Short mmCIF file of C-alpha atoms in Angstrom, two decimals:
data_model
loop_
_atom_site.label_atom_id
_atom_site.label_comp_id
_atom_site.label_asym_id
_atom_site.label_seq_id
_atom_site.Cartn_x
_atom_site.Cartn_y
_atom_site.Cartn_z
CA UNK K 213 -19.48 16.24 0.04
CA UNK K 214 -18.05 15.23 -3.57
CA UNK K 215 -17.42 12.24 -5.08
CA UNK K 216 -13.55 12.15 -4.30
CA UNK K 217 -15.01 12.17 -0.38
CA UNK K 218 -17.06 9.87 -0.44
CA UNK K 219 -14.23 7.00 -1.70
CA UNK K 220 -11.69 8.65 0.20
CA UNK K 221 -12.49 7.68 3.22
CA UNK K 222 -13.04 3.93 2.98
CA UNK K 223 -10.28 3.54 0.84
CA UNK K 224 -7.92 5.12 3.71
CA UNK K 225 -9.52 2.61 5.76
CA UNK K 226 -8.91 -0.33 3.73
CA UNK K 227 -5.48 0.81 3.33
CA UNK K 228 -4.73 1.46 7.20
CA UNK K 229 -6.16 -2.15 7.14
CA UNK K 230 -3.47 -3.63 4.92
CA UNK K 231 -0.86 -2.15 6.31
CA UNK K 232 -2.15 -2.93 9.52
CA UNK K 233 -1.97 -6.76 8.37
CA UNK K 234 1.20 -6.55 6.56
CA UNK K 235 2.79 -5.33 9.51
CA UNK K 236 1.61 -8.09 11.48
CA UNK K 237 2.32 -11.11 9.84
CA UNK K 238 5.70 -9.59 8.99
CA UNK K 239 6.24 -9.29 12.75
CA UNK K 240 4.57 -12.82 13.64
CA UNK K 241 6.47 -14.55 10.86
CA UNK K 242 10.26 -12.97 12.26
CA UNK K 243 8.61 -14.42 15.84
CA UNK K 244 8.35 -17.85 14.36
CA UNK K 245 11.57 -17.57 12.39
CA UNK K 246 13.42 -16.72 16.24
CA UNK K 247 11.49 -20.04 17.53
CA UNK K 248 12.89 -21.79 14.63
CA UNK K 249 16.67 -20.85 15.69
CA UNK K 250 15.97 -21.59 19.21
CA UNK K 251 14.27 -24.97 18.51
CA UNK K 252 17.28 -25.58 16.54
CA UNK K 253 20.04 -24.79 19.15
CA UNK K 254 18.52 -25.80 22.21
CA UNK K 255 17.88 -29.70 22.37
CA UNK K 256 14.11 -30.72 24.12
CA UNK K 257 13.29 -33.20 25.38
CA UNK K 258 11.03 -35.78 23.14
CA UNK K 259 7.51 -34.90 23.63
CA UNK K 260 4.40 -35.10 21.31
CA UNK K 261 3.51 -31.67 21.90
CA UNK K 262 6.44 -30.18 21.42
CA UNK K 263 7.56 -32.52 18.05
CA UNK K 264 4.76 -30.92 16.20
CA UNK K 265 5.78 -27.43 16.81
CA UNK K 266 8.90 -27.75 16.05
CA UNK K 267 7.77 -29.69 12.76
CA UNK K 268 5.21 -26.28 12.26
CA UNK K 269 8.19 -24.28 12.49
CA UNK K 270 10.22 -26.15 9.99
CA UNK K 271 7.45 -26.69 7.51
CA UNK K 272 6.84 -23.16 7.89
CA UNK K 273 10.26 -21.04 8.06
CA UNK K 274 12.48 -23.79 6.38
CA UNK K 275 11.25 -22.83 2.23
CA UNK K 276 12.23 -18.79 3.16
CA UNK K 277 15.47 -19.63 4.49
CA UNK K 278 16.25 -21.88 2.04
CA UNK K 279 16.01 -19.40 -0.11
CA UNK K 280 19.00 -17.49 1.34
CA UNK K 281 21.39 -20.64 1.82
CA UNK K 282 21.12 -20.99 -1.47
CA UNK K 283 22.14 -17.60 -2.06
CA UNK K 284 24.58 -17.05 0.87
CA UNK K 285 28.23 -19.05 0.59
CA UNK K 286 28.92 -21.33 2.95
CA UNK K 287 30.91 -19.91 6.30
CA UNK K 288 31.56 -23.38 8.06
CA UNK K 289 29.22 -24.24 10.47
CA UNK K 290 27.85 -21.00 11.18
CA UNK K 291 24.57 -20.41 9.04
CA UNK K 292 24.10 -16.67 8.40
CA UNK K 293 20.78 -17.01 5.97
CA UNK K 294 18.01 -16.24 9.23
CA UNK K 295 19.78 -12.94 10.12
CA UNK K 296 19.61 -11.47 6.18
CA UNK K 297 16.21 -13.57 6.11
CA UNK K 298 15.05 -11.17 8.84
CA UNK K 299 16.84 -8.09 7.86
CA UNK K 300 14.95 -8.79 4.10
CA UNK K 301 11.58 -8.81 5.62
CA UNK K 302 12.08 -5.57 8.03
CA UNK K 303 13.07 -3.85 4.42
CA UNK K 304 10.32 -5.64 2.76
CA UNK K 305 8.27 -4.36 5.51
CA UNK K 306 9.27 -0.79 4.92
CA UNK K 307 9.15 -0.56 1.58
CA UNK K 308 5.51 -1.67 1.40
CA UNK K 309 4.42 0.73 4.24
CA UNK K 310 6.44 3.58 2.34
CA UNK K 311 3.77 2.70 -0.83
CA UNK K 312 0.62 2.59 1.00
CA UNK K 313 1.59 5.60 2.79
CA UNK K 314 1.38 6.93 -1.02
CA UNK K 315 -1.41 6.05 -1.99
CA UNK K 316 -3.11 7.46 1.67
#
């Protein structure tokens, strides 16, 4: 067993690792981004419980997609900045699985 062995395999497992995690906060943070629109369009009823999640999903999805309304022009009321919001983080997504799949 060389030297290149004896790295290679924890540094394929630290990389499975990261891609492991990238891919699931990406996926958890498009989740909470979805509860965000639906919190938005759908009016609850006032409860405690539910005033601080949708609070957590503001204070949590609101700086991204602010981002992209800044960026985006305006189309009336119809606010297009989640959908490229989540189509930019399913490329993001890609392209950093497509680099640690290089350096496997």
């Amino acid at each position: 067993m060389g030297v290149h062995a004896i790295f290679a395999l924890p540094l394929a497992d630290a990389i499975d690792s990261v891609k492991s995690f990238v891919n699931i906060f990406i996926s958890v943070y498009i989740l909470l981004i979805f509860g965000y629109i639906l919190t938005s369009w759908i009016r609850l009823p006032y409860s405690v419980w539910l005033n601080r999640v949708q609070r957590f999903l503001y204070d949590v999805c609101e700086p991204y997609l602010r981002i992209f309304r800044r960026l985006l022009p305006a189309f009336g009321p119809l606010d297009l900045s989640p959908i490229v919001a989540v189509i930019s983080l399913f490329l993001i997504n890609s392209i950093i699985q497509a680099v640690l799949d290089q350096l496997h």
